[in-house]
Amino acid sequence: TTELIIHTLATFLLLYKLFLLTLKLAVVMWLLTYVGAVFNGITILILADILLFAVPPIYEKNKTQIDQYIDLARTQVNTTITKLQEKLPGAVKR
């Protein structure tokens, strides 16, 4: 009976994680519909191509400043996630 309970809980945990991943995908796809409504597909490809070749030299030139701001943003995000997980019942801990 204990094995059955463990297996059932593991199954529910997996289903919960899959549900959250599906929900995240749905939100991203919903946001992309608004991006697609504003820009044509070829425009998005051209902008991605420009960014692909422009970002690495800019990063190499300003590496220390960019890394500092990335660390600051990462700290803020982790703090916010921790606060939300403490307030939300049943939140998945990382």
mmCIF file of N, CA and C in Angstrom:
data_model
loop_
_atom_site.group_PDB
_atom_site.id
_atom_site.type_symbol
_atom_site.label_atom_id
_atom_site.label_comp_id
_atom_site.label_asym_id
_atom_site.label_seq_id
_atom_site.Cartn_x
_atom_site.Cartn_y
_atom_site.Cartn_z
ATOM 1 N N THR A 1 0.816 -1.197 0.000
ATOM 2 C CA THR A 1 0.000 0.000 0.000
ATOM 3 C C THR A 1 0.859 1.260 0.000
ATOM 4 N N THR A 2 2.000 1.199 0.698
ATOM 5 C CA THR A 2 2.886 2.358 0.737
ATOM 6 C C THR A 2 3.460 2.645 -0.642
ATOM 7 N N GLU A 3 3.802 1.572 -1.352
ATOM 8 C CA GLU A 3 4.338 1.748 -2.705
ATOM 9 C C GLU A 3 3.290 2.356 -3.627
ATOM 10 N N LEU A 4 2.055 1.956 -3.453
ATOM 11 C CA LEU A 4 0.973 2.506 -4.269
ATOM 12 C C LEU A 4 0.796 3.998 -3.999
ATOM 13 N N ILE A 5 0.860 4.390 -2.746
ATOM 14 C CA ILE A 5 0.731 5.807 -2.390
ATOM 15 C C ILE A 5 1.895 6.605 -2.963
ATOM 16 N N ILE A 6 3.112 6.073 -2.841
ATOM 17 C CA ILE A 6 4.293 6.760 -3.378
ATOM 18 C C ILE A 6 4.183 6.902 -4.888
ATOM 19 N N HIS A 7 3.765 5.829 -5.555
ATOM 20 C CA HIS A 7 3.621 5.871 -7.013
ATOM 21 C C HIS A 7 2.539 6.873 -7.424
ATOM 22 N N THR A 8 1.437 6.903 -6.685
ATOM 23 C CA THR A 8 0.352 7.837 -6.996
ATOM 24 C C THR A 8 0.800 9.284 -6.807
ATOM 25 N N LEU A 9 1.503 9.547 -5.716
ATOM 26 C CA LEU A 9 1.988 10.909 -5.480
ATOM 27 C C LEU A 9 3.013 11.329 -6.529
ATOM 28 N N ALA A 10 3.885 10.406 -6.923
ATOM 29 C CA ALA A 10 4.865 10.720 -7.966
ATOM 30 C C ALA A 10 4.166 11.019 -9.285
ATOM 31 N N THR A 11 3.107 10.280 -9.574
ATOM 32 C CA THR A 11 2.350 10.515 -10.806
ATOM 33 C C THR A 11 1.678 11.883 -10.773
ATOM 34 N N PHE A 12 1.074 12.226 -9.641
ATOM 35 C CA PHE A 12 0.440 13.540 -9.523
ATOM 36 C C PHE A 12 1.459 14.666 -9.622
ATOM 37 N N LEU A 13 2.638 14.471 -9.046
ATOM 38 C CA LEU A 13 3.687 15.484 -9.136
ATOM 39 C C LEU A 13 4.130 15.675 -10.583
ATOM 40 N N LEU A 14 4.287 14.576 -11.308
ATOM 41 C CA LEU A 14 4.665 14.663 -12.716
ATOM 42 C C LEU A 14 3.580 15.370 -13.524
ATOM 43 N N LEU A 15 2.334 15.024 -13.277
ATOM 44 C CA LEU A 15 1.236 15.678 -13.992
ATOM 45 C C LEU A 15 1.174 17.168 -13.680
ATOM 46 N N TYR A 16 1.459 17.534 -12.437
ATOM 47 C CA TYR A 16 1.474 18.941 -12.042
ATOM 48 C C TYR A 16 2.570 19.694 -12.785
ATOM 49 N N LYS A 17 3.762 19.099 -12.856
ATOM 50 C CA LYS A 17 4.870 19.745 -13.569
ATOM 51 C C LYS A 17 4.558 19.874 -15.058
ATOM 52 N N LEU A 18 3.977 18.833 -15.637
ATOM 53 C CA LEU A 18 3.615 18.896 -17.053
ATOM 54 C C LEU A 18 2.538 19.947 -17.300
ATOM 55 N N PHE A 19 1.596 20.074 -16.377
ATOM 56 C CA PHE A 19 0.566 21.103 -16.504
ATOM 57 C C PHE A 19 1.183 22.495 -16.480
ATOM 58 N N LEU A 20 2.148 22.722 -15.565
ATOM 59 C CA LEU A 20 2.796 24.032 -15.501
ATOM 60 C C LEU A 20 3.579 24.323 -16.775
ATOM 61 N N LEU A 21 4.264 23.322 -17.312
ATOM 62 C CA LEU A 21 4.995 23.532 -18.567
ATOM 63 C C LEU A 21 4.037 23.855 -19.709
ATOM 64 N N THR A 22 2.910 23.167 -19.758
ATOM 65 C CA THR A 22 1.916 23.436 -20.791
ATOM 66 C C THR A 22 1.348 24.837 -20.647
ATOM 67 N N LEU A 23 1.112 25.251 -19.427
ATOM 68 C CA LEU A 23 0.596 26.595 -19.174
ATOM 69 C C LEU A 23 1.603 27.658 -19.606
ATOM 70 N N LYS A 24 2.886 27.440 -19.317
ATOM 71 C CA LYS A 24 3.925 28.381 -19.744
ATOM 72 C C LYS A 24 3.976 28.464 -21.266
ATOM 73 N N LEU A 25 3.903 27.319 -21.931
ATOM 74 C CA LEU A 25 3.918 27.308 -23.390
ATOM 75 C C LEU A 25 2.714 28.058 -23.950
ATOM 76 N N ALA A 26 1.560 27.870 -23.351
ATOM 77 C CA ALA A 26 0.354 28.556 -23.821
ATOM 78 C C ALA A 26 0.495 30.066 -23.681
ATOM 79 N N VAL A 27 1.068 30.527 -22.579
ATOM 80 C CA VAL A 27 1.257 31.968 -22.375
ATOM 81 C C VAL A 27 2.240 32.526 -23.392
ATOM 82 N N VAL A 28 3.339 31.813 -23.633
ATOM 83 C CA VAL A 28 4.326 32.276 -24.616
ATOM 84 C C VAL A 28 3.708 32.322 -26.008
ATOM 85 N N MET A 29 2.959 31.304 -26.368
ATOM 86 C CA MET A 29 2.329 31.289 -27.688
ATOM 87 C C MET A 29 1.294 32.414 -27.814
ATOM 88 N N TRP A 30 0.571 32.680 -26.738
ATOM 89 C CA TRP A 30 -0.406 33.769 -26.748
ATOM 90 C C TRP A 30 0.292 35.109 -26.936
ATOM 91 N N LEU A 31 1.428 35.310 -26.250
ATOM 92 C CA LEU A 31 2.183 36.553 -26.420
ATOM 93 C C LEU A 31 2.754 36.662 -27.829
ATOM 94 N N LEU A 32 3.169 35.548 -28.398
ATOM 95 C CA LEU A 32 3.707 35.576 -29.757
ATOM 96 C C LEU A 32 2.641 35.933 -30.789
ATOM 97 N N THR A 33 1.371 35.671 -30.495
ATOM 98 C CA THR A 33 0.336 36.093 -31.438
ATOM 99 C C THR A 33 0.279 37.613 -31.539
ATOM 100 N N TYR A 34 0.521 38.306 -30.416
ATOM 101 C CA TYR A 34 0.540 39.769 -30.452
ATOM 102 C C TYR A 34 1.782 40.288 -31.173
ATOM 103 N N VAL A 35 2.913 39.623 -30.981
ATOM 104 C CA VAL A 35 4.121 40.013 -31.718
ATOM 105 C C VAL A 35 3.896 39.794 -33.210
ATOM 106 N N GLY A 36 3.288 38.684 -33.564
ATOM 107 C CA GLY A 36 3.001 38.393 -34.963
ATOM 108 C C GLY A 36 1.996 39.347 -35.573
ATOM 109 N N ALA A 37 1.114 39.892 -34.760
ATOM 110 C CA ALA A 37 0.138 40.848 -35.277
ATOM 111 C C ALA A 37 0.795 42.185 -35.598
ATOM 112 N N VAL A 38 1.881 42.519 -34.894
ATOM 113 C CA VAL A 38 2.551 43.794 -35.101
ATOM 114 C C VAL A 38 3.586 43.693 -36.220
ATOM 115 N N PHE A 39 4.349 42.609 -36.228
ATOM 116 C CA PHE A 39 5.436 42.456 -37.192
ATOM 117 C C PHE A 39 5.121 41.351 -38.187
ATOM 118 N N ASN A 40 5.616 41.538 -39.387
ATOM 119 C CA ASN A 40 5.569 40.499 -40.394
ATOM 120 C C ASN A 40 6.642 39.463 -40.052
ATOM 121 N N GLY A 41 6.486 38.242 -40.511
ATOM 122 C CA GLY A 41 7.449 37.182 -40.210
ATOM 123 C C GLY A 41 8.840 37.491 -40.720
ATOM 124 N N ILE A 42 8.946 38.043 -41.922
ATOM 125 C CA ILE A 42 10.262 38.351 -42.485
ATOM 126 C C ILE A 42 10.925 39.488 -41.709
ATOM 127 N N THR A 43 10.131 40.412 -41.180
ATOM 128 C CA THR A 43 10.679 41.493 -40.361
ATOM 129 C C THR A 43 11.296 40.936 -39.087
ATOM 130 N N ILE A 44 10.624 39.979 -38.468
ATOM 131 C CA ILE A 44 11.163 39.349 -37.261
ATOM 132 C C ILE A 44 12.467 38.630 -37.582
ATOM 133 N N LEU A 45 12.532 37.946 -38.726
ATOM 134 C CA LEU A 45 13.768 37.260 -39.121
ATOM 135 C C LEU A 45 14.906 38.246 -39.371
ATOM 136 N N ILE A 46 14.607 39.367 -40.000
ATOM 137 C CA ILE A 46 15.644 40.374 -40.250
ATOM 138 C C ILE A 46 16.144 40.964 -38.933
ATOM 139 N N LEU A 47 15.230 41.281 -38.014
ATOM 140 C CA LEU A 47 15.642 41.800 -36.708
ATOM 141 C C LEU A 47 16.464 40.775 -35.930
ATOM 142 N N ALA A 48 16.085 39.510 -36.009
ATOM 143 C CA ALA A 48 16.855 38.460 -35.328
ATOM 144 C C ALA A 48 18.249 38.343 -35.930
ATOM 145 N N ASP A 49 18.360 38.471 -37.241
ATOM 146 C CA ASP A 49 19.659 38.413 -37.911
ATOM 147 C C ASP A 49 20.548 39.583 -37.487
ATOM 148 N N ILE A 50 19.982 40.763 -37.421
ATOM 149 C CA ILE A 50 20.749 41.939 -36.979
ATOM 150 C C ILE A 50 21.220 41.756 -35.543
ATOM 151 N N LEU A 51 20.328 41.294 -34.661
ATOM 152 C CA LEU A 51 20.709 41.073 -33.264
ATOM 153 C C LEU A 51 21.762 39.979 -33.132
ATOM 154 N N LEU A 52 21.658 38.954 -33.970
ATOM 155 C CA LEU A 52 22.617 37.845 -33.912
ATOM 156 C C LEU A 52 24.039 38.323 -34.149
ATOM 157 N N PHE A 53 24.212 39.289 -35.037
ATOM 158 C CA PHE A 53 25.554 39.777 -35.341
ATOM 159 C C PHE A 53 25.935 41.031 -34.552
ATOM 160 N N ALA A 54 24.976 41.726 -33.963
ATOM 161 C CA ALA A 54 25.289 42.957 -33.235
ATOM 162 C C ALA A 54 25.544 42.725 -31.752
ATOM 163 N N VAL A 55 24.890 41.746 -31.159
ATOM 164 C CA VAL A 55 25.000 41.547 -29.709
ATOM 165 C C VAL A 55 26.384 41.062 -29.268
ATOM 166 N N PRO A 56 27.015 40.089 -29.916
ATOM 167 C CA PRO A 56 28.330 39.628 -29.423
ATOM 168 C C PRO A 56 29.406 40.714 -29.349
ATOM 169 N N PRO A 57 29.578 41.577 -30.361
ATOM 170 C CA PRO A 57 30.589 42.632 -30.203
ATOM 171 C C PRO A 57 30.253 43.627 -29.088
ATOM 172 N N ILE A 58 28.978 43.934 -28.935
ATOM 173 C CA ILE A 58 28.575 44.848 -27.863
ATOM 174 C C ILE A 58 28.858 44.210 -26.508
ATOM 175 N N TYR A 59 28.593 42.909 -26.395
ATOM 176 C CA TYR A 59 28.855 42.217 -25.133
ATOM 177 C C TYR A 59 30.352 42.174 -24.833
ATOM 178 N N GLU A 60 31.158 41.883 -25.827
ATOM 179 C CA GLU A 60 32.612 41.832 -25.614
ATOM 180 C C GLU A 60 33.157 43.196 -25.198
ATOM 181 N N LYS A 61 32.586 44.246 -25.734
ATOM 182 C CA LYS A 61 33.055 45.594 -25.431
ATOM 183 C C LYS A 61 32.672 46.019 -24.010
ATOM 184 N N ASN A 62 31.489 45.638 -23.545
ATOM 185 C CA ASN A 62 30.972 46.076 -22.244
ATOM 186 C C ASN A 62 30.684 44.890 -21.326
ATOM 187 N N LYS A 63 31.558 43.903 -21.328
ATOM 188 C CA LYS A 63 31.303 42.648 -20.630
ATOM 189 C C LYS A 63 31.095 42.830 -19.124
ATOM 190 N N THR A 64 31.934 43.622 -18.469
ATOM 191 C CA THR A 64 31.834 43.752 -17.011
ATOM 192 C C THR A 64 30.536 44.440 -16.596
ATOM 193 N N GLN A 65 30.150 45.484 -17.313
ATOM 194 C CA GLN A 65 28.905 46.189 -16.974
ATOM 195 C C GLN A 65 27.686 45.303 -17.227
ATOM 196 N N ILE A 66 27.688 44.606 -18.351
ATOM 197 C CA ILE A 66 26.552 43.744 -18.685
ATOM 198 C C ILE A 66 26.435 42.614 -17.676
ATOM 199 N N ASP A 67 27.562 41.996 -17.313
ATOM 200 C CA ASP A 67 27.531 40.919 -16.321
ATOM 201 C C ASP A 67 27.038 41.417 -14.971
ATOM 202 N N GLN A 68 27.410 42.637 -14.616
ATOM 203 C CA GLN A 68 26.963 43.221 -13.349
ATOM 204 C C GLN A 68 25.440 43.379 -13.349
ATOM 205 N N TYR A 69 24.887 43.892 -14.446
ATOM 206 C CA TYR A 69 23.442 44.077 -14.518
ATOM 207 C C TYR A 69 22.704 42.742 -14.613
ATOM 208 N N ILE A 70 23.299 41.764 -15.278
ATOM 209 C CA ILE A 70 22.680 40.434 -15.347
ATOM 210 C C ILE A 70 22.623 39.805 -13.960
ATOM 211 N N ASP A 71 23.711 39.928 -13.189
ATOM 212 C CA ASP A 71 23.715 39.401 -11.823
ATOM 213 C C ASP A 71 22.689 40.114 -10.949
ATOM 214 N N LEU A 72 22.564 41.421 -11.128
ATOM 215 C CA LEU A 72 21.574 42.190 -10.372
ATOM 216 C C LEU A 72 20.155 41.730 -10.715
ATOM 217 N N ALA A 73 19.886 41.552 -12.006
ATOM 218 C CA ALA A 73 18.560 41.096 -12.430
ATOM 219 C C ALA A 73 18.287 39.682 -11.931
ATOM 220 N N ARG A 74 19.291 38.804 -11.988
ATOM 221 C CA ARG A 74 19.130 37.430 -11.517
ATOM 222 C C ARG A 74 18.811 37.408 -10.020
ATOM 223 N N THR A 75 19.486 38.265 -9.254
ATOM 224 C CA THR A 75 19.225 38.347 -7.818
ATOM 225 C C THR A 75 17.796 38.812 -7.551
ATOM 226 N N GLN A 76 17.348 39.820 -8.287
ATOM 227 C CA GLN A 76 15.979 40.325 -8.114
ATOM 228 C C GLN A 76 14.945 39.251 -8.462
ATOM 229 N N VAL A 77 15.177 38.532 -9.559
ATOM 230 C CA VAL A 77 14.238 37.486 -9.975
ATOM 231 C C VAL A 77 14.187 36.376 -8.932
ATOM 232 N N ASN A 78 15.351 35.939 -8.452
ATOM 233 C CA ASN A 78 15.380 34.880 -7.441
ATOM 234 C C ASN A 78 14.699 35.317 -6.151
ATOM 235 N N THR A 79 14.887 36.575 -5.762
ATOM 236 C CA THR A 79 14.226 37.093 -4.563
ATOM 237 C C THR A 79 12.711 37.109 -4.740
ATOM 238 N N THR A 80 12.265 37.546 -5.903
ATOM 239 C CA THR A 80 10.829 37.594 -6.177
ATOM 240 C C THR A 80 10.232 36.194 -6.208
ATOM 241 N N ILE A 81 10.923 35.249 -6.835
ATOM 242 C CA ILE A 81 10.433 33.871 -6.893
ATOM 243 C C ILE A 81 10.343 33.281 -5.492
ATOM 244 N N THR A 82 11.350 33.546 -4.670
ATOM 245 C CA THR A 82 11.335 33.038 -3.298
ATOM 246 C C THR A 82 10.157 33.610 -2.519
ATOM 247 N N LYS A 83 9.907 34.909 -2.666
ATOM 248 C CA LYS A 83 8.776 35.534 -1.972
ATOM 249 C C LYS A 83 7.447 34.942 -2.438
ATOM 250 N N LEU A 84 7.312 34.727 -3.753
ATOM 251 C CA LEU A 84 6.074 34.161 -4.278
ATOM 252 C C LEU A 84 5.869 32.731 -3.803
ATOM 253 N N GLN A 85 6.940 31.947 -3.759
ATOM 254 C CA GLN A 85 6.817 30.562 -3.311
ATOM 255 C C GLN A 85 6.442 30.484 -1.839
ATOM 256 N N GLU A 86 6.894 31.449 -1.042
ATOM 257 C CA GLU A 86 6.515 31.466 0.367
ATOM 258 C C GLU A 86 5.040 31.820 0.540
ATOM 259 N N LYS A 87 4.511 32.677 -0.333
ATOM 260 C CA LYS A 87 3.132 33.135 -0.194
ATOM 261 C C LYS A 87 2.125 32.184 -0.829
ATOM 262 N N LEU A 88 2.522 31.476 -1.896
ATOM 263 C CA LEU A 88 1.589 30.608 -2.601
ATOM 264 C C LEU A 88 1.576 29.216 -1.981
ATOM 265 N N PRO A 89 0.410 28.714 -1.643
ATOM 266 C CA PRO A 89 0.356 27.348 -1.121
ATOM 267 C C PRO A 89 0.536 26.346 -2.258
ATOM 268 N N GLY A 90 1.329 25.339 -2.025
ATOM 269 C CA GLY A 90 1.534 24.292 -3.018
ATOM 270 C C GLY A 90 2.466 24.669 -4.136
ATOM 271 N N ALA A 91 3.240 25.750 -3.996
ATOM 272 C CA ALA A 91 4.181 26.143 -5.040
ATOM 273 C C ALA A 91 5.348 25.164 -5.067
ATOM 274 N N VAL A 92 5.846 24.888 -6.268
ATOM 275 C CA VAL A 92 6.951 23.950 -6.439
ATOM 276 C C VAL A 92 8.244 24.635 -6.033
ATOM 277 N N LYS A 93 8.975 24.023 -5.115
ATOM 278 C CA LYS A 93 10.253 24.579 -4.671
ATOM 279 C C LYS A 93 11.334 24.174 -5.653
ATOM 280 N N ARG A 94 12.274 25.095 -5.909
ATOM 281 C CA ARG A 94 13.381 24.782 -6.813
ATOM 282 C C ARG A 94 14.536 24.204 -6.053
#
